[in-house]
Tab-separated table of C-alpha atoms in Angstrom:
chain	number	residue	atom	x	y	z
A	244	ALA	CA	1.110	-13.290	-16.321
A	245	PRO	CA	2.301	-12.377	-19.932
A	246	GLY	CA	1.042	-9.124	-21.143
A	247	TYR	CA	-0.465	-8.139	-17.788
A	248	ALA	CA	-0.067	-4.374	-17.690
A	249	PRO	CA	-3.110	-2.501	-16.359
A	250	PHE	CA	-1.101	0.646	-15.918
A	251	PRO	CA	1.451	2.230	-18.300
A	252	VAL	CA	4.897	0.588	-18.388
A	253	PHE	CA	7.916	2.373	-19.743
A	254	ARG	CA	11.691	2.187	-19.939
A	255	ASP	CA	14.234	5.008	-19.920
A	256	LYS	CA	17.356	4.507	-22.169
A	257	PHE	CA	20.904	4.590	-21.009
A	258	ALA	CA	23.315	6.955	-22.782
A	259	ASP	CA	24.556	4.099	-24.912
A	260	GLY	CA	21.139	3.519	-26.343
A	261	THR	CA	20.398	0.346	-24.347
A	262	GLU	CA	17.130	0.008	-22.414
A	263	GLY	CA	16.877	0.608	-18.772
A	264	PRO	CA	14.627	-1.058	-16.155
A	265	GLU	CA	10.934	-1.378	-16.574
A	266	LEU	CA	8.907	1.028	-14.570
A	267	VAL	CA	5.075	1.056	-13.957
A	268	VAL	CA	3.222	4.304	-13.601
A	269	ILE	CA	1.328	4.183	-10.356
A	270	PRO	CA	-1.827	6.314	-10.201
A	271	ALA	CA	-2.448	9.013	-7.710
A	272	GLY	CA	-4.738	7.999	-4.837
A	273	ASN	CA	-5.181	7.658	-1.134
A	274	PHE	CA	-5.171	4.761	1.258
A	275	LEU	CA	-5.142	3.802	4.901
A	276	MET	CA	-1.606	3.217	5.920
A	277	GLY	CA	-0.744	0.766	8.677
A	278	SER	CA	-2.684	-2.194	10.057
A	279	PRO	CA	-5.910	-2.335	12.074
A	280	ALA	CA	-5.623	-3.600	15.580
A	281	GLY	CA	-6.925	-7.139	14.782
A	282	GLU	CA	-4.186	-7.711	12.128
A	283	ARG	CA	-1.498	-5.736	14.005
A	284	GLY	CA	-1.427	-7.512	17.421
A	285	GLN	CA	1.632	-6.382	19.174
A	286	TYR	CA	3.207	-4.459	16.381
A	287	VAL	CA	2.934	-0.874	17.676
A	288	ASP	CA	5.166	0.310	14.713
A	289	GLU	CA	2.475	-0.252	12.352
A	290	SER	CA	0.108	2.215	14.118
A	291	PRO	CA	-1.760	4.415	14.267
A	292	PRO	CA	-3.467	3.699	10.875
A	293	HIS	CA	-3.657	6.957	9.001
A	294	MET	CA	-4.951	8.218	5.647
A	295	VAL	CA	-2.302	9.135	3.190
A	296	LYS	CA	-2.871	10.989	-0.221
A	297	LEU	CA	-0.351	10.425	-2.914
A	298	LYS	CA	0.734	11.851	-6.243
A	299	SER	CA	1.333	9.611	-9.219
A	300	PHE	CA	4.920	8.162	-9.400
A	301	ALA	CA	6.693	5.396	-11.142
A	302	LEU	CA	8.009	2.202	-9.546
A	303	GLY	CA	10.178	-0.637	-10.725
A	304	LYS	CA	8.108	-3.504	-12.164
A	305	THR	CA	10.368	-5.753	-10.265
A	306	GLU	CA	13.179	-5.592	-7.731
A	307	VAL	CA	16.609	-4.436	-9.018
A	308	THR	CA	18.177	-7.554	-10.521
A	309	GLN	CA	21.918	-8.687	-10.531
A	310	LYS	CA	21.996	-7.992	-14.254
A	311	LEU	CA	20.837	-4.406	-13.844
A	312	TRP	CA	23.190	-3.860	-10.991
A	313	ARG	CA	26.201	-5.002	-13.108
A	314	GLN	CA	24.989	-2.937	-15.969
A	315	VAL	CA	24.924	0.226	-13.901
A	316	MET	CA	27.825	-0.578	-11.504
A	317	GLY	CA	30.194	-2.671	-13.697
A	318	GLY	CA	30.338	-5.566	-11.345
A	319	ASP	CA	28.671	-7.422	-8.481
A	320	PRO	CA	28.174	-5.811	-5.009
A	321	PRO	CA	30.994	-6.486	-2.600
A	322	GLU	CA	29.184	-9.178	-0.667
A	323	LEU	CA	26.682	-10.759	-3.180
A	324	TYR	CA	25.772	-14.180	-1.720
A	325	PHE	CA	23.798	-15.810	-4.485
A	326	LYS	CA	25.962	-15.172	-7.500
A	327	GLY	CA	25.334	-16.061	-11.121
A	328	CYS	CA	21.490	-15.568	-11.375
A	329	ASP	CA	21.130	-12.576	-13.785
A	330	ASN	CA	17.338	-12.212	-13.171
A	331	CYS	CA	17.485	-12.801	-9.425
A	332	PRO	CA	17.081	-9.755	-7.316
A	333	VAL	CA	20.435	-8.326	-6.191
A	334	GLU	CA	21.038	-8.880	-2.442
A	335	CYS	CA	23.609	-8.260	0.211
A	336	VAL	CA	23.251	-4.567	-0.505
A	337	CYS	CA	23.032	-1.937	2.320
A	338	TRP	CA	21.144	1.301	2.210
A	339	SER	CA	24.289	3.156	1.442
A	340	ASP	CA	24.948	0.823	-1.560
A	341	THR	CA	21.664	1.824	-3.047
A	342	ARG	CA	22.730	5.451	-2.911
A	343	LYS	CA	25.767	4.759	-5.027
A	344	PHE	CA	23.762	2.680	-7.427
A	345	LEU	CA	21.157	5.476	-7.902
A	346	LYS	CA	23.863	8.121	-8.415
A	347	LYS	CA	25.317	6.080	-11.237
A	348	LEU	CA	21.939	5.078	-12.675
A	349	ASN	CA	20.968	8.855	-12.837
A	350	ALA	CA	24.275	9.723	-14.624
A	351	LYS	CA	23.694	6.972	-17.153
A	352	THR	CA	20.104	7.881	-17.926
A	353	GLY	CA	19.922	11.648	-17.224
A	354	LYS	CA	16.879	10.904	-15.049
A	355	ARG	CA	16.261	11.283	-11.324
A	356	TYR	CA	15.616	7.811	-9.875
A	357	ARG	CA	15.437	7.255	-6.149
A	358	LEU	CA	14.110	4.818	-3.494
A	359	PRO	CA	10.426	4.977	-2.901
A	360	SER	CA	9.125	6.476	0.163
A	361	GLU	CA	7.533	4.144	2.809
A	362	SER	CA	4.050	5.389	1.930
A	363	GLU	CA	4.693	4.968	-1.718
A	364	TRP	CA	5.803	1.400	-1.147
A	365	GLU	CA	2.888	0.351	0.939
A	366	TYR	CA	0.328	1.999	-1.390
A	367	ALA	CA	1.973	0.150	-4.380
A	368	ALA	CA	2.020	-3.183	-2.404
A	369	ARG	CA	-1.648	-2.822	-1.460
A	370	ALA	CA	-2.691	-1.833	-5.000
A	371	GLY	CA	-6.143	-1.028	-3.826
A	372	THR	CA	-6.526	-3.817	-1.294
A	373	THR	CA	-7.309	-3.432	2.406
A	374	THR	CA	-6.454	-6.956	3.344
A	375	ALA	CA	-3.232	-8.177	5.119
A	376	PHE	CA	-1.633	-9.033	1.782
A	377	GLY	CA	-2.106	-7.768	-1.801
A	378	THR	CA	-3.297	-11.428	-2.436
A	379	GLY	CA	-6.051	-11.244	0.161
A	380	ASP	CA	-6.185	-12.363	3.853
A	381	THR	CA	-3.608	-15.024	3.204
A	382	ILE	CA	-0.596	-15.755	0.981
A	383	THR	CA	0.917	-19.013	-0.142
A	384	PRO	CA	4.296	-20.275	-1.555
A	385	GLU	CA	2.582	-20.365	-4.911
A	386	GLN	CA	2.097	-16.595	-4.778
A	387	ALA	CA	5.425	-15.380	-3.312
A	388	ASN	CA	8.865	-16.597	-2.301
A	389	PHE	CA	9.103	-16.989	1.448
A	390	ASP	CA	9.529	-19.617	4.075
A	391	GLY	CA	6.267	-21.581	4.058
A	392	GLY	CA	7.432	-23.709	6.936
A	393	SER	CA	6.982	-27.129	5.286
A	394	PRO	CA	9.371	-29.273	3.257
A	395	GLY	CA	9.314	-27.953	-0.362
A	396	GLN	CA	7.906	-24.544	0.845
A	397	ASN	CA	11.250	-22.901	1.383
A	398	ARG	CA	13.282	-22.290	-1.827
A	399	GLY	CA	16.444	-21.601	0.123
A	400	GLY	CA	17.206	-18.213	-1.515
A	401	PRO	CA	15.834	-15.520	-3.854
A	402	ILE	CA	14.522	-16.602	-7.206
A	403	PRO	CA	14.251	-14.847	-10.587
A	404	VAL	CA	11.810	-11.833	-10.426
A	405	GLY	CA	8.483	-11.858	-12.227
A	406	GLY	CA	7.736	-15.505	-11.633
A	407	PHE	CA	4.433	-15.001	-9.727
A	408	LYS	CA	1.328	-13.207	-10.835
A	409	PRO	CA	1.600	-9.407	-10.525
A	410	ASN	CA	-0.657	-7.369	-8.269
A	411	ALA	CA	-3.437	-5.114	-9.537
A	412	PHE	CA	-0.912	-2.297	-10.411
A	413	GLY	CA	1.228	-4.780	-12.497
A	414	LEU	CA	4.047	-5.046	-9.934
A	415	HIS	CA	5.889	-8.228	-9.172
A	416	ASP	CA	7.293	-9.686	-5.839
A	417	MET	CA	6.085	-6.902	-3.593
A	418	HIS	CA	5.810	-9.721	-1.058
A	419	GLY	CA	8.859	-11.901	-0.401
A	420	ASN	CA	11.935	-12.600	-2.375
A	421	VAL	CA	14.019	-9.919	-0.714
A	422	TRP	CA	13.350	-7.044	1.783
A	423	GLU	CA	13.312	-3.774	-0.032
A	424	TRP	CA	15.048	-0.606	1.306
A	425	VAL	CA	12.958	2.579	1.233
A	426	ARG	CA	14.057	6.225	1.793
A	427	ASP	CA	12.558	6.769	5.281
A	428	CYS	CA	14.575	6.733	8.465
A	429	TRP	CA	13.194	4.593	11.264
A	430	HIS	CA	10.361	5.867	13.609
A	431	GLY	CA	8.828	3.579	16.306
A	432	ASP	CA	5.319	4.392	15.080
A	433	TYR	CA	3.330	6.611	12.835
A	434	THR	CA	2.718	9.494	15.156
A	435	ASN	CA	3.357	12.614	13.194
A	436	ALA	CA	4.042	10.705	10.025
A	437	PRO	CA	3.545	12.568	6.648
A	438	LYS	CA	0.057	12.443	5.265
A	439	ASP	CA	1.298	12.359	1.654
A	440	GLU	CA	3.946	10.610	-0.385
A	441	ARG	CA	6.907	12.290	1.180
A	442	ALA	CA	9.595	10.208	2.830
A	443	TRP	CA	9.747	10.678	6.592
A	444	ILE	CA	13.341	11.852	7.009
A	445	SER	CA	12.945	14.261	9.912
A	446	GLU	CA	13.067	13.690	13.620
A	447	CYS	CA	15.217	10.556	13.053
A	448	THR	CA	16.067	9.025	16.446
A	449	GLU	CA	18.636	6.491	15.225
A	450	ASP	CA	20.965	5.559	12.386
A	451	SER	CA	18.395	3.134	10.711
A	452	ARG	CA	16.482	3.002	7.561
A	453	VAL	CA	13.213	1.038	6.761
A	454	LEU	CA	12.799	-2.206	4.852
A	455	ARG	CA	9.516	-3.491	3.478
A	456	GLY	CA	7.967	-6.572	2.051
A	457	GLY	CA	9.618	-9.552	3.713
A	458	SER	CA	12.006	-12.038	2.173
A	459	TRP	CA	12.724	-15.664	1.194
A	460	LEU	CA	13.856	-16.149	4.786
A	461	ALA	CA	10.761	-14.843	6.426
A	462	ASP	CA	7.429	-16.507	7.326
A	463	SER	CA	4.194	-15.125	5.932
A	464	GLU	CA	3.519	-12.921	8.986
A	465	TYR	CA	6.430	-10.763	7.778
A	466	LEU	CA	5.116	-10.453	4.207
A	467	ARG	CA	2.013	-8.419	5.212
A	468	SER	CA	1.593	-5.163	3.399
A	469	ALA	CA	1.899	-3.147	6.659
A	470	VAL	CA	5.035	-4.870	7.985
A	471	ARG	CA	8.019	-2.701	8.687
A	472	SER	CA	11.627	-3.637	9.458
A	473	ARG	CA	14.857	-1.625	9.915
A	474	SER	CA	18.540	-1.950	9.648
A	475	THR	CA	21.552	0.402	9.803
A	476	LEU	CA	22.848	2.332	6.731
A	477	VAL	CA	25.798	-0.083	6.177
A	478	TYR	CA	24.473	-3.519	7.151
A	479	ARG	CA	24.397	-6.068	4.293
A	480	HIS	CA	22.331	-9.170	4.390
A	481	ARG	CA	21.471	-11.926	1.870
A	482	GLY	CA	17.778	-11.035	2.287
A	483	TYR	CA	18.184	-7.314	1.555
A	484	GLY	CA	17.542	-5.829	-1.851
A	485	PHE	CA	15.592	-2.885	-3.220
A	486	ARG	CA	13.372	-1.442	-5.938
A	487	ILE	CA	13.741	1.965	-7.731
A	488	ALA	CA	11.277	4.766	-8.100
A	489	ARG	CA	10.964	7.952	-10.142
A	490	THR	CA	8.794	10.950	-9.755
C-alpha cells in the first residue's frame, strides 16, 4: 500500500552518493518462536516453541533485488535463472554468495550489513501475530506469490517485490516469492536454541544453513511463519534469495 510505513524507514548511501536499499526499523520485543502442536503436525524442527526476547534491528523492506545485486556486485550472479527483471528478487544465490555480496555492500556503504538471524526473521514475519501466517490462519495467492495449486494461481516464477500489502511492520514478501537465507546453521529442533536475537551458529551438526519464508514454487504449508528449510553453503536454486539486516 503506498505510504504504508508504521515504523521508521531509512536508506544508507553508497560512497558515490546514490541511495542504498530501504530498511525498516523493527522494534524490540518478544515472541513465541516455533509452532504449536496443532499447527506443527509432524514438523519436529519447529519445536519446542520458546520465548525469544529481541533488541531492535533494521531489516530490508523487501528481498534483495536483481537491480541491487548488480549495483553492488557489478553483474548478475553466476546462475541467475529469471534474468532481466530489475525489481524481482535476485535468485539462484547460495549462502556463500550472500557473504560476498554483504562484504561488498559494507565496503560501499561503510556500514555493517548482515543476514538476519532465524529468530529476527520469524519475529519480523510474524509482526505481532500468533497465527500460522502474518496474514492470519490462511494465505491466498492475492496475498503472496506461491503455488496456489489451481490454474492461474501459480505465477511460474518470482515477481517484482512489494506488490502485495506489507505486514504490520511494513515489510513486503515475508511469505513466498523466494526462500530467504538467514545466518543460522541447521539444527534439527530448538532444544538449547538462543533465547534472544543471536544467530545459532554453535553446535552445528552439518554443513547447512537455514532458509525461511517459502517461495513461488512452494504450496501454502511451506509459507507458514514457523517453517524452516535448509540447504548447503554452495547450493544455488531458482527459489533461493535473501534479505539484508543491520544492527
